[in-house]
Coordinates of C-alpha atoms and ligand atoms in Angstrom, one line a residue:
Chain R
X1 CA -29.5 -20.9 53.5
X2 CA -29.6 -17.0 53.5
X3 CA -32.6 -15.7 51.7
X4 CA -31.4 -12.3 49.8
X5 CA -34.7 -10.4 51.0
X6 CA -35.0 -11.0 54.4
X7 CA -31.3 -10.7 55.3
X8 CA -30.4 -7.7 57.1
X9 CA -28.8 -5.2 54.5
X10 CA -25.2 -5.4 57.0
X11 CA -25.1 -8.7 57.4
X12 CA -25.2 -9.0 53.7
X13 CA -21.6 -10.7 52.6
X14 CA -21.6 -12.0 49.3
X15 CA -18.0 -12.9 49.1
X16 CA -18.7 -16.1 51.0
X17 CA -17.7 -18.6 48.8
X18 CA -20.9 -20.7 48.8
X19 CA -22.6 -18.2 46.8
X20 CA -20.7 -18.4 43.7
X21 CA -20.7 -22.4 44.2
X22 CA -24.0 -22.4 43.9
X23 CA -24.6 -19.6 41.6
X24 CA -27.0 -17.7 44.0
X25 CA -25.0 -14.3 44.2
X26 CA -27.2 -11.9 42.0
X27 CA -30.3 -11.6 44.1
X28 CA -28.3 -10.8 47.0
X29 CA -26.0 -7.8 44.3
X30 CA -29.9 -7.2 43.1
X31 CA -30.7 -5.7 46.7
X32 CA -27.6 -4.0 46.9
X33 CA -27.7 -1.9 43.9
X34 CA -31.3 -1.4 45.1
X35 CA -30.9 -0.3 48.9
X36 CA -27.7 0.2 49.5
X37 CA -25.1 0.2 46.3
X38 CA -21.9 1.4 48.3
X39 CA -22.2 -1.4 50.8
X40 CA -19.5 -2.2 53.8
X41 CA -19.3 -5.8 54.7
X42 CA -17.7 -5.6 58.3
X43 CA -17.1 -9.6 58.7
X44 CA -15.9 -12.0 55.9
X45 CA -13.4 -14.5 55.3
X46 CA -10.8 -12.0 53.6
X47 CA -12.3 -9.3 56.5
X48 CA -13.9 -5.9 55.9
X49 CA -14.7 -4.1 52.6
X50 CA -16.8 -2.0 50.4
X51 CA -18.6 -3.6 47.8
X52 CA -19.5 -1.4 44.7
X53 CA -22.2 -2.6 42.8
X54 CA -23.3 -0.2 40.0
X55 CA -21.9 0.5 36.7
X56 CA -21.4 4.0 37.1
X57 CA -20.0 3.8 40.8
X58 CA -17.9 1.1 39.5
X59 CA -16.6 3.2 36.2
X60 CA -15.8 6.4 39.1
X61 CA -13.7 4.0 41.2
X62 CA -11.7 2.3 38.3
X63 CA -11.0 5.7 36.3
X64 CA -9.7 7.3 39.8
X65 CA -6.1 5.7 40.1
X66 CA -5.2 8.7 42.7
X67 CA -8.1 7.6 45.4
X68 CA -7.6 4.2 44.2
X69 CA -4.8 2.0 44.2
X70 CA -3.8 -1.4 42.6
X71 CA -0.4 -1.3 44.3
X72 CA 0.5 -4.6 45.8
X73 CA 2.1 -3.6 48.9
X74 CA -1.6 -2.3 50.1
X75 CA -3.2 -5.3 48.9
X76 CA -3.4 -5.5 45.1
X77 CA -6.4 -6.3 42.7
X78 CA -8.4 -9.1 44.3
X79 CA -10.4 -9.5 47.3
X80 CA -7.7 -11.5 49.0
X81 CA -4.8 -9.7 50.3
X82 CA -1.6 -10.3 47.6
X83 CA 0.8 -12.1 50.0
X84 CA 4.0 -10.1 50.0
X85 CA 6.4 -13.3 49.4
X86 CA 4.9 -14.4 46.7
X87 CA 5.3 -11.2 44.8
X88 CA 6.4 -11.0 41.2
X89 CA 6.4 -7.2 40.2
X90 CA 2.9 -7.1 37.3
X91 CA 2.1 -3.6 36.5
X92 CA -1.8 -4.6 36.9
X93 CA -0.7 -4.6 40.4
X94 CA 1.1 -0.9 40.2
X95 CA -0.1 2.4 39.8
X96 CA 1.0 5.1 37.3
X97 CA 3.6 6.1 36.5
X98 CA 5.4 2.9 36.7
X99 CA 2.4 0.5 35.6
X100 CA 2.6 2.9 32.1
X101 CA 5.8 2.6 31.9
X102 CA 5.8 -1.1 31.3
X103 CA 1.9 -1.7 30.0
X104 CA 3.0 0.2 27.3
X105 CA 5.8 -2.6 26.2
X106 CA 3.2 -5.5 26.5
X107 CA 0.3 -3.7 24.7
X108 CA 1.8 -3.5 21.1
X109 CA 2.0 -7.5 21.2
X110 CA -1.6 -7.8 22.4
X111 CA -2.7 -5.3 19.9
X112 CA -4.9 -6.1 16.5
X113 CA -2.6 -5.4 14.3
X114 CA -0.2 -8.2 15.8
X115 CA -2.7 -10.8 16.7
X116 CA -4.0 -11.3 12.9
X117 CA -0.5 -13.0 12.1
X118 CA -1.7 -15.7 14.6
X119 CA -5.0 -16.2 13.3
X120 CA -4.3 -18.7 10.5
X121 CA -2.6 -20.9 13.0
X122 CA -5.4 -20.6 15.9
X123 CA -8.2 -21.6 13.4
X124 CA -5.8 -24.5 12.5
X125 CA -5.5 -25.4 15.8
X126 CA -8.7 -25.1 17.0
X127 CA -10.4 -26.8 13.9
X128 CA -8.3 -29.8 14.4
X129 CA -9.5 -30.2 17.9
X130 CA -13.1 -30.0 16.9
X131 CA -12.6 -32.4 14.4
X132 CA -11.3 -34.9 16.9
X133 CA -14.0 -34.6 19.4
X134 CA -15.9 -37.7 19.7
X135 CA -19.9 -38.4 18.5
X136 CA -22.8 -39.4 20.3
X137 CA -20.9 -40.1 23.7
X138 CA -20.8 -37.8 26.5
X139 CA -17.4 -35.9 27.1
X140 CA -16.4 -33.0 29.0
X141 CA -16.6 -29.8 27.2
X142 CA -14.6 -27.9 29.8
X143 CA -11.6 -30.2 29.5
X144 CA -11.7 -31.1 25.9
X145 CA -12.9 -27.5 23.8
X146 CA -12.1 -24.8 26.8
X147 CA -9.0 -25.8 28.2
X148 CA -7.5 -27.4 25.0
X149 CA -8.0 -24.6 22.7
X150 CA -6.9 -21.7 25.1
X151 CA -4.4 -23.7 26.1
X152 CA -3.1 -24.3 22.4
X153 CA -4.1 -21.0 21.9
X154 CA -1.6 -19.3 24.6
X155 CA 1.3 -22.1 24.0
X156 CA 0.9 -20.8 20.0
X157 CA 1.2 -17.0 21.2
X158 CA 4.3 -17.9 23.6
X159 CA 5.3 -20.9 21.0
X160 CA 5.7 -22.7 24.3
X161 CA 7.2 -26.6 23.9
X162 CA 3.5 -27.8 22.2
X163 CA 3.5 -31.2 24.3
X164 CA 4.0 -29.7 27.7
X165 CA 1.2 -26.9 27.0
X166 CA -1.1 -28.4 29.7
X167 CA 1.5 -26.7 32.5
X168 CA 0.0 -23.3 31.5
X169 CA -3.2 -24.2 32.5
X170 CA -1.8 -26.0 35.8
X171 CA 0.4 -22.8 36.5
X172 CA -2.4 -20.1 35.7
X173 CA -5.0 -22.5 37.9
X174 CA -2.7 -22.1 40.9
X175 CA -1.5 -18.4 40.3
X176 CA -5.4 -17.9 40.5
X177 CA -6.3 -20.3 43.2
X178 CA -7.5 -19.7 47.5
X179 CA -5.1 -22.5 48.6
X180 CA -7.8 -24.4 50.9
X181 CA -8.3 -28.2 51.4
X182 CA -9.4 -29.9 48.1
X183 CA -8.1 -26.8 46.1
X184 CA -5.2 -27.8 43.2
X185 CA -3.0 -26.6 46.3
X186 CA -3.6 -26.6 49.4
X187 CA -1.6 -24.2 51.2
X188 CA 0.0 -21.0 50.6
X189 CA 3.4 -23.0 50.7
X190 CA 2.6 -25.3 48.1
X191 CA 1.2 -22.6 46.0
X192 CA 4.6 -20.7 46.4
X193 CA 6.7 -23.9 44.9
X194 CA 4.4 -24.3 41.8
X195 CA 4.7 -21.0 40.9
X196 CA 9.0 -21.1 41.6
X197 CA 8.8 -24.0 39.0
X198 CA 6.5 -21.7 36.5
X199 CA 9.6 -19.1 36.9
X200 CA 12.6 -21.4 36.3
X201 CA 10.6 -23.1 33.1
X202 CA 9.6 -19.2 31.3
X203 CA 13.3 -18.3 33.0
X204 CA 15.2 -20.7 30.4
X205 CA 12.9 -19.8 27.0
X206 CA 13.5 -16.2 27.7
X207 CA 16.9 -16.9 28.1
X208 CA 17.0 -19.3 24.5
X209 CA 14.9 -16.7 22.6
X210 CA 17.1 -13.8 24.1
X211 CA 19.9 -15.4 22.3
X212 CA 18.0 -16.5 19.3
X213 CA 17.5 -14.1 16.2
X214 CA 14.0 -12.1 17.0
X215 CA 10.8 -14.3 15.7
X216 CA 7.2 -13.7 16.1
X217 CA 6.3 -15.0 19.4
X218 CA 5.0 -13.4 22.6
X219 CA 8.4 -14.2 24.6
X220 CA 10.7 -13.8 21.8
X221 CA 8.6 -9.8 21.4
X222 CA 9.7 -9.3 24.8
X223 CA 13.2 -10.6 24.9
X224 CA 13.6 -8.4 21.9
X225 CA 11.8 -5.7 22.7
X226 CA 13.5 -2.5 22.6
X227 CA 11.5 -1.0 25.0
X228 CA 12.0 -3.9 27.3
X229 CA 16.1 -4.5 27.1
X230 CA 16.9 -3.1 30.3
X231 CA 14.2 -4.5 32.3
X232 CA 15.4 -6.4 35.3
X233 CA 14.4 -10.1 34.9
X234 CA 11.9 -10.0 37.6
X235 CA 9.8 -7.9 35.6
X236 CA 10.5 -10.4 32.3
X237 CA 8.6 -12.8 34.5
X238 CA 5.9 -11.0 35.6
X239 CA 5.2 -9.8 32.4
X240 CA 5.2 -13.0 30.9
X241 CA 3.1 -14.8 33.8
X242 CA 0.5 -12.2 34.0
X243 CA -0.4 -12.9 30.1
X244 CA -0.6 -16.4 30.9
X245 CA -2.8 -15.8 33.9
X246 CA -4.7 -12.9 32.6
X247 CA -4.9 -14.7 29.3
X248 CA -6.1 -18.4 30.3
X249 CA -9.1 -18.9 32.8
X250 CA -11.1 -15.9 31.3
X251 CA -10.8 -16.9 27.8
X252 CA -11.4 -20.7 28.9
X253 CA -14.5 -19.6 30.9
X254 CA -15.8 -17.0 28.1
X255 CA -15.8 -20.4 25.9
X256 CA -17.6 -22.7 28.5
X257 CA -20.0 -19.5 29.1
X258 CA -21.4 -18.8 25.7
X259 CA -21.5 -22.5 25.1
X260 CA -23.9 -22.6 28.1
X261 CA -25.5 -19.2 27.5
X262 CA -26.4 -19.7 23.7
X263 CA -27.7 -22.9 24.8
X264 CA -30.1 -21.7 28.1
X265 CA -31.2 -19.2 24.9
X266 CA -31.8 -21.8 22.5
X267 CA -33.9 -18.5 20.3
X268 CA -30.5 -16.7 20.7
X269 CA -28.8 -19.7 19.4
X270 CA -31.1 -19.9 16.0
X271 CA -30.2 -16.2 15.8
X272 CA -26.7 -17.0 15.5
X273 CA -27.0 -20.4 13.7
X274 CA -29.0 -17.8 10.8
X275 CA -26.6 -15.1 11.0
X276 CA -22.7 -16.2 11.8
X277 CA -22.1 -12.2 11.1
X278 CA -23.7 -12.1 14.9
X279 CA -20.3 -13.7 16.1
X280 CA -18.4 -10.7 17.3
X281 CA -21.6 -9.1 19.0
X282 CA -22.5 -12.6 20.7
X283 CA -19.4 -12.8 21.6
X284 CA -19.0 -9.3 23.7
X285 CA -22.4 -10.1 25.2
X286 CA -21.1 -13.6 26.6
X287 CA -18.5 -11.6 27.7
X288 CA -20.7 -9.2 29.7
X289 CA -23.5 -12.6 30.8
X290 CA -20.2 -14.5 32.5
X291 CA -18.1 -11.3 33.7
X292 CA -15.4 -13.8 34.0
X293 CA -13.8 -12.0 36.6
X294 CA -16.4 -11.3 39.1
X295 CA -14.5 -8.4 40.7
X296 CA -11.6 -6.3 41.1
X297 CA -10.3 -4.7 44.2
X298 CA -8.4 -1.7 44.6
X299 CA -6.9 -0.1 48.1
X300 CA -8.6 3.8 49.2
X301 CA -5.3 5.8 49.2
X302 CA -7.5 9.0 50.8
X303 CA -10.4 9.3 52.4
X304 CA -13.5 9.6 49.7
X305 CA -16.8 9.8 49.6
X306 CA -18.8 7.8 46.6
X307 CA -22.9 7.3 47.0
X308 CA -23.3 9.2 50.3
X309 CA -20.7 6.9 52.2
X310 CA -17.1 7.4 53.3
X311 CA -14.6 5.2 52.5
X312 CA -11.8 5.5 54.3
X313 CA -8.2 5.9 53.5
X314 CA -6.5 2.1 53.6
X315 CA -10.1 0.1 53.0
X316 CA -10.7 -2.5 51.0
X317 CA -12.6 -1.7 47.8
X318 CA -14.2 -4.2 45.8
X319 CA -16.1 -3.3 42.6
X320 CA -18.3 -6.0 41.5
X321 CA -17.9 -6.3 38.0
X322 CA -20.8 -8.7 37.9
X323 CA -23.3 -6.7 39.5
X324 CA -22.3 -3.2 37.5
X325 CA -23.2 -5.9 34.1
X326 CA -26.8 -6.0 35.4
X327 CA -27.1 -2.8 36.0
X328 CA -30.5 -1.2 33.9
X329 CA -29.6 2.5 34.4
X330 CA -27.1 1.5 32.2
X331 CA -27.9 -1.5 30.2
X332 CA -30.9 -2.1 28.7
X333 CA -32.8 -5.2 29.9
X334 CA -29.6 -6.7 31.8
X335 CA -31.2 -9.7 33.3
X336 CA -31.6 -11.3 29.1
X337 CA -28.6 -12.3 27.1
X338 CA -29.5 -10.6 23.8
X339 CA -26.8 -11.6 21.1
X340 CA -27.6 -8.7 19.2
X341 CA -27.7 -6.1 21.5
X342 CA -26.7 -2.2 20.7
X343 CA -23.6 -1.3 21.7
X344 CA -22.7 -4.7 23.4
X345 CA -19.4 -3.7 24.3
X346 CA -20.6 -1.5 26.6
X347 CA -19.9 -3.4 29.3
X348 CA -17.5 -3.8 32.6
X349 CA -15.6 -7.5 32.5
X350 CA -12.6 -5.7 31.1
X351 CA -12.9 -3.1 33.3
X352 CA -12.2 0.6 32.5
X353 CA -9.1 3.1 33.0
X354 CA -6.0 2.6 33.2
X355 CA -5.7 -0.9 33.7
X356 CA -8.5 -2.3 30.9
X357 CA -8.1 -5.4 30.2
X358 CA -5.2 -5.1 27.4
X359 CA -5.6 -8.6 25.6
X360 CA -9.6 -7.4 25.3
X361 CA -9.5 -7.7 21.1
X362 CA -7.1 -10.8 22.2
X363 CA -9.6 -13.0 23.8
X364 CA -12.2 -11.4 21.6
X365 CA -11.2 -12.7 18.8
X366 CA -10.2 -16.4 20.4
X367 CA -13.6 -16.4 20.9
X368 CA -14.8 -15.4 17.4
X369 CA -12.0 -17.9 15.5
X370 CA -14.1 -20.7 17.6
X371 CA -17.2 -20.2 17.0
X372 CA -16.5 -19.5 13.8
X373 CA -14.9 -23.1 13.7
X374 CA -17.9 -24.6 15.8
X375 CA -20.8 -22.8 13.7
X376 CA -19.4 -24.9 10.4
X377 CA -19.2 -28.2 12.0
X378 CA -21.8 -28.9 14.5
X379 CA -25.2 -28.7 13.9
X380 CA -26.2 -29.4 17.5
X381 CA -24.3 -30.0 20.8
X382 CA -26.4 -31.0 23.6
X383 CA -26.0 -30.3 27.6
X384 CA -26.3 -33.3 29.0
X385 CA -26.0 -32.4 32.9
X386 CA -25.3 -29.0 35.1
X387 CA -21.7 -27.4 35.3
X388 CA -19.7 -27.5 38.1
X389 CA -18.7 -24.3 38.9
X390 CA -15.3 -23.0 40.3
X391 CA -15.4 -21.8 44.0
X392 CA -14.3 -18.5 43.8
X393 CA -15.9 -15.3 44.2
X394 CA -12.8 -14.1 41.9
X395 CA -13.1 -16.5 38.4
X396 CA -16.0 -16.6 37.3
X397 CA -15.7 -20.4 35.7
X398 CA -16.6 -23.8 35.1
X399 CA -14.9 -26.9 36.3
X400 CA -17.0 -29.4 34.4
X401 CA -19.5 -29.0 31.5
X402 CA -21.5 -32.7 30.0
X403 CA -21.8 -32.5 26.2
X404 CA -22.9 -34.7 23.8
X405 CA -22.6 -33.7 19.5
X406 CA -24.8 -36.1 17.6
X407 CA -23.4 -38.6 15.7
Chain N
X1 CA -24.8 22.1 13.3
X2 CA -21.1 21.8 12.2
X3 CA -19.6 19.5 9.3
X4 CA -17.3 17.0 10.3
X5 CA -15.1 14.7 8.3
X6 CA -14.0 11.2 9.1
X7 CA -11.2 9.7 7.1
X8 CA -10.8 5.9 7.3
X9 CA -7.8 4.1 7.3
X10 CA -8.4 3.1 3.4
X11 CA -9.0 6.8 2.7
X12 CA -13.2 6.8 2.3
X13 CA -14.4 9.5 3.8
X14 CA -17.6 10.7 5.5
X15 CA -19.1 13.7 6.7
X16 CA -21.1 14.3 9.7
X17 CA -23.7 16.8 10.6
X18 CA -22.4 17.4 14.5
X19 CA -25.4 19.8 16.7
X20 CA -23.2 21.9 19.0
X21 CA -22.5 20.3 22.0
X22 CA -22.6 17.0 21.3
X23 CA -19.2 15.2 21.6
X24 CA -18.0 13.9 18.2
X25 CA -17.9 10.5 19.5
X26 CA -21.4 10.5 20.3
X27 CA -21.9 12.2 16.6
X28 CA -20.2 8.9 14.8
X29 CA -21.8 6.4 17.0
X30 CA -25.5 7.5 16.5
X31 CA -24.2 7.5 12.9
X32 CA -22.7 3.9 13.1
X33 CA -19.4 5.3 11.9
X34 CA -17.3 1.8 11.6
X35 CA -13.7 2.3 13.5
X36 CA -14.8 4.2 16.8
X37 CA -16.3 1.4 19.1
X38 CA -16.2 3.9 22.3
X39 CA -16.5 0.7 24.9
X40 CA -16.9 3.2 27.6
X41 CA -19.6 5.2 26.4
X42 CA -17.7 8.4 26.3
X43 CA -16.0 8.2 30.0
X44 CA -12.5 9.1 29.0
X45 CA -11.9 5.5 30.1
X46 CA -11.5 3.0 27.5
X47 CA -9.4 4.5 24.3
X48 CA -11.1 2.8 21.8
X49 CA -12.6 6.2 20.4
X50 CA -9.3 7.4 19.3
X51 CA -8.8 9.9 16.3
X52 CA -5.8 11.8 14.4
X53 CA -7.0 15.1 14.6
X54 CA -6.2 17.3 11.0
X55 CA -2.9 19.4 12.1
X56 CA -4.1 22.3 10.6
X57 CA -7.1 22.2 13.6
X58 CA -5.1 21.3 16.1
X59 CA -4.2 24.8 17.0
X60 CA -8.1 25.3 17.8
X61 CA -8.8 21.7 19.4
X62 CA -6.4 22.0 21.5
X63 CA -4.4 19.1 23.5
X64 CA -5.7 16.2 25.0
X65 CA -6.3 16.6 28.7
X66 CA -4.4 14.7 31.8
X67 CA -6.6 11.3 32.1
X68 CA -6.9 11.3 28.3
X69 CA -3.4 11.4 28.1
X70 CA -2.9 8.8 30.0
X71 CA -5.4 6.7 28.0
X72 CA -3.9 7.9 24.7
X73 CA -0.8 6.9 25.9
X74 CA -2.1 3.3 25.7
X75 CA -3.3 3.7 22.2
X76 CA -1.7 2.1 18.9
X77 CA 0.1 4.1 17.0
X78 CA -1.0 6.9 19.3
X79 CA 0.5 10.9 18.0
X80 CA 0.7 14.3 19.6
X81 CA -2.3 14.9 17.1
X82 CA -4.1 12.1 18.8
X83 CA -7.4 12.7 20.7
X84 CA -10.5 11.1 22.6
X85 CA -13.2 11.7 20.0
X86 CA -15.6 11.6 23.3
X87 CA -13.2 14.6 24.9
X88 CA -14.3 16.9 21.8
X89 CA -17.1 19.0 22.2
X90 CA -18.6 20.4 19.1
X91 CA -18.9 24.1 18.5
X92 CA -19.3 26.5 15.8
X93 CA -15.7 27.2 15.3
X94 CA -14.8 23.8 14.7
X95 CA -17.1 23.5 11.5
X96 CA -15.1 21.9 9.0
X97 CA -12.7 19.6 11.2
X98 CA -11.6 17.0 9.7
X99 CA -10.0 13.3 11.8
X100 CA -8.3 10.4 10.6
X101 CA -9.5 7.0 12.6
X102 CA -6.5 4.5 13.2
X103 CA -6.0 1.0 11.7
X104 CA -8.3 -0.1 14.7
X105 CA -9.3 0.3 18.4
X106 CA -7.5 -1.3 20.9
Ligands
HEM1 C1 -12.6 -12.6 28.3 C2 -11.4 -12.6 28.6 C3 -10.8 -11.6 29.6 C4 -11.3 -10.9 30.6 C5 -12.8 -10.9 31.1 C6 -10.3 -10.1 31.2 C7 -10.5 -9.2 32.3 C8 -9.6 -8.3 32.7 C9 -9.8 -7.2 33.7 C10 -11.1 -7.0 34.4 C11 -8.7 -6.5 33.8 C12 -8.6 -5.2 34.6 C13 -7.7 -5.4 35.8 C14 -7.9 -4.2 36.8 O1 -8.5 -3.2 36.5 O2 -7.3 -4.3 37.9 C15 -7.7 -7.1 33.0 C16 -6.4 -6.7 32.9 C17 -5.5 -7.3 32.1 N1 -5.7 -8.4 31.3 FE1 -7.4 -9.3 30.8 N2 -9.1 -10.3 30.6 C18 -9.4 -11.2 29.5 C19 -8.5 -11.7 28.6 C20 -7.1 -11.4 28.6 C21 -6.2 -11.9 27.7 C22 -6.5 -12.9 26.6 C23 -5.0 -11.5 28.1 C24 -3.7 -11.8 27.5 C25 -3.0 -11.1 26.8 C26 -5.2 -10.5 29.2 C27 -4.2 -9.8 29.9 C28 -4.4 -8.8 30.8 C29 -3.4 -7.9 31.3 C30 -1.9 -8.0 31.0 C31 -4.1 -7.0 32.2 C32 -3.4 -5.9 33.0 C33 -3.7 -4.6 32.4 C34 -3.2 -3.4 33.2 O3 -3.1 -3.5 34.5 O4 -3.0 -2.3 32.7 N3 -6.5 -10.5 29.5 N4 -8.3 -8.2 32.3
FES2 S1 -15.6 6.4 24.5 FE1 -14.3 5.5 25.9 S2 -12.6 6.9 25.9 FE2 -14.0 7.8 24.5

């Protein structure tokens, strides 16, 4: 086992996959940010790269499109190289102008103003699945509350065939996955296949809603869409699947994650029990605590110095979202999950520039409509064991979480 | 000090004492102005401290500048009288200015 201070600082790696298993990954980002915050990892399983572990580093890199590229073709937005045959064309792996162009026809669906015509329905939804959760046995909160009500949640944005909604969370898991023995796929082929099934399924509603009168539903926006009329149907697709994917595992893992936060901060949890109106603030700082994308990688297009180091033109860049969160030159007391925090948005899980996260007030307010929901009907909910967590030093998530709720 | 004034989307209105210097961003958030969230701190990198700048001033603010174009162009219901209230410096001349904030921050 590696111990974080005795390590040499270059044979420091904390992409390996272990880590994040095992939750162990912040000492090691602790000395970085410390010794050595623009750190290059010569050796790893996805092979060299610069790490960049503190919040303003990290805000330099993601506000610098030019120097720094999300363009598939050099690699794309995680640590692991985009394969180039599995390639649908996402603009949040393009760069401007063309990633604009087309973020600019998804935001308006994603924006507030949209999203409160769904919010009778999600409370609906998500009230009736609390209501059926069993008392005083042990179940799964992962499966039961996470994946159920983002799942509902995104097959009532798409109004995706309601009985088949658990193929969502099957085709984000893969879209997301390191095919590797025991994974939901185990090679890249396999991966490939799902995600040609994922196409032909979203390929015939676009096509039904395309030919339907215009309604209020994500797809149905987009088939519609003025903006979107001539776009190629490639680009329908990729639209369409990176919602689902941007859309699923984050929210899913925010839910698991403040469940398991407010809980480890049973004081914090009175807070909130005392004061609901704490909802939107807990919910950005659970949002901050799980940073449920650890990371974000971009490609150097130039050569470019940041914090006394060059990086080179064509590295690997990987800012650490997770580290830049416990930052204390720029959040106060990082290492405590404060529900009522100032400024608790201030924070780096939806990253910054041009590519922030554009369903941010989205899952925000998933998040709010269930706790909102959970607050009025459960006194107490007990952990009754650890999480299992996901292996990934990508999604930040839970595969597992034991629960019992009083009978 | 200069006077600025914030219209909300429901038309209430309030005016802020803004020291020179200061960006008007940073002038509503120590105020706890509701409607500018400014995620980013005042980085030019998140949008969510967007304003619709009077159009009578907007011959002394001025236009917004490449990167916050870029972000603007992100923005709900952004306008060519739209600006980053965290890419406004305050100064003497602008005593007076008067914004509108949008429906809400995206
Ligand atoms: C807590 C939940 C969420 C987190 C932590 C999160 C995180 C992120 C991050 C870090 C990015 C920036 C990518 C980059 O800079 O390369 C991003 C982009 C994006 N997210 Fe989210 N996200 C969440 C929820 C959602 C939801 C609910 C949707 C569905 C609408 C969504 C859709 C997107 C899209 C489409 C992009 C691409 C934006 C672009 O490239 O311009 N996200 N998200
Ligand atoms: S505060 Fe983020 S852009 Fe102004």
């Amino acid at each position: 086992m590696i111990d974080p201070q005795s390590i040499p600082i270059d044979k420091i790696d904390v992409s390996a996959l272990e880590l994040w298993r095992e939750n162990r990954h912040l000492p090691l980002f602790e000395r970085l940010r410390r010794e050595d915050p623009v750190h290059w990892c010569a050796e790893s399983m996805f092979g060299p790269y610069w790490s960049i572990t503190r919040f303003d580093d990290i805000l330099a890199v993601d506000t610098n499109h030019q120097a720094f590229s999300s363009e598939a073709e050099l690699g794309g937005i995680a640590i692991l190289d985009a394969r180039q045959d599995l390639r649908l064309p996402m603009f949040i792996a393009m760069d401007p102008p063309k990633h604009d162009a087309q973020r600019k026809v998804v935001s308006p669906i994603v924006a507030p103003a949209s999203l409160a015509d769904f919010e009778p329905i999600i409370r609906e939804r998500a009230g009736r699945i609390l209501d059926a959760l069993p008392r005083g046995e042990t179940f799964d909160w992962v499966d039961r509350v996470s994946i159920e009500l983002t799942t509902q949640m995104l097959a009532t944005l798409f109004d995706f065939p309601f009985e088949d909604r658990r193929k969502l969370t099957y085709w984000s898991d893969v879209a997301t996955v390191i095919p590797q023995p025991g994974a939901i796929v185990e090679t890249d082929d396999e991966k490939v296949a799902v995600l040609m099934e994922c196409l032909r399924e979203f390929t015939t509603l676009l096509l039904d809603r395309a030919a339907a009168p215009p309604k209020n539903d994500l797809i149905s926006m987009l088939a519609h869409g003025q903006a979107t009329q001539n776009m190629p149907p490639e680009e329908f697709l990729g639209n369409i699947v990176l919602l689902i994917v941007g859309g699923n595992d984050t929210t899913r893992n925010s839910i698991t994650g403040s469940l398991l936060a407010l809980s480890e901060n049973p004081e914090q949890f009175a807070k909130l029990r005392a004061d609901p109106s704490l909802i939107p603030s807990m919910v950005s700082e659970t949002i901050r605590w799980q940073t449920p994308l650890a990371h974000m990688r971009r490609t150097a297009t130039q050569d470019v110095e940041l914090g006394g180091k060059t990086i080179r033109k064509g590295d690997k860049v990987v800012m650490w979202y997770i580290s830049g969160n416990r930052d204390e030159t720029a959040i106060d007391q990082p290492d405590r999950y404060i529900i009522d925090r100032e400024r608790p948005r201030h924070h780096l899980s939806f990253g910054f520039g041009v590519h922030r996260c554009v369903g941010n007030r989205l899952a925000e307010m998933q998040l709010r409509i269930v706790w909102e929901e959970i607050l009025g009907r459960f006194p107490r909910i007990e952990i009754m064991g650890d999480p299992l967590r996901v292996n990934s030093c990508f999604v930040r998530g839970y595969e597992s979480l034991p629960v019992r709720i009083p009978a | 000090m200069s006077r600025v004034t914030f219209i909300s989307p429901n038309g209430a209105m309030t005016i802020i004492e803004v020291p020179a210097g200061q960006s008007l961003m940073q002038a509503a958030v120590a105020r706890g102005l509701p409607g500018i969230d400014a995620d980013c701190g005042g980085a030019c990198a998140c949008a969510t401290c967007h304003v619709f700048v009077d159009p009578a001033w907007m011959g002394r603010i001025g236009l917004a500048g490449g990167m916050e174009q870029s972000m603007l162009g992100f923005a709900e219901g952004a306008a060519p009288n739209s600006r980053l209230a965290c890419q406004i410096k305050m100064s003497d001349g602008l005593d007076g200015l008067v914004v509108r904030l949008p429906e809400a921050q995206h």
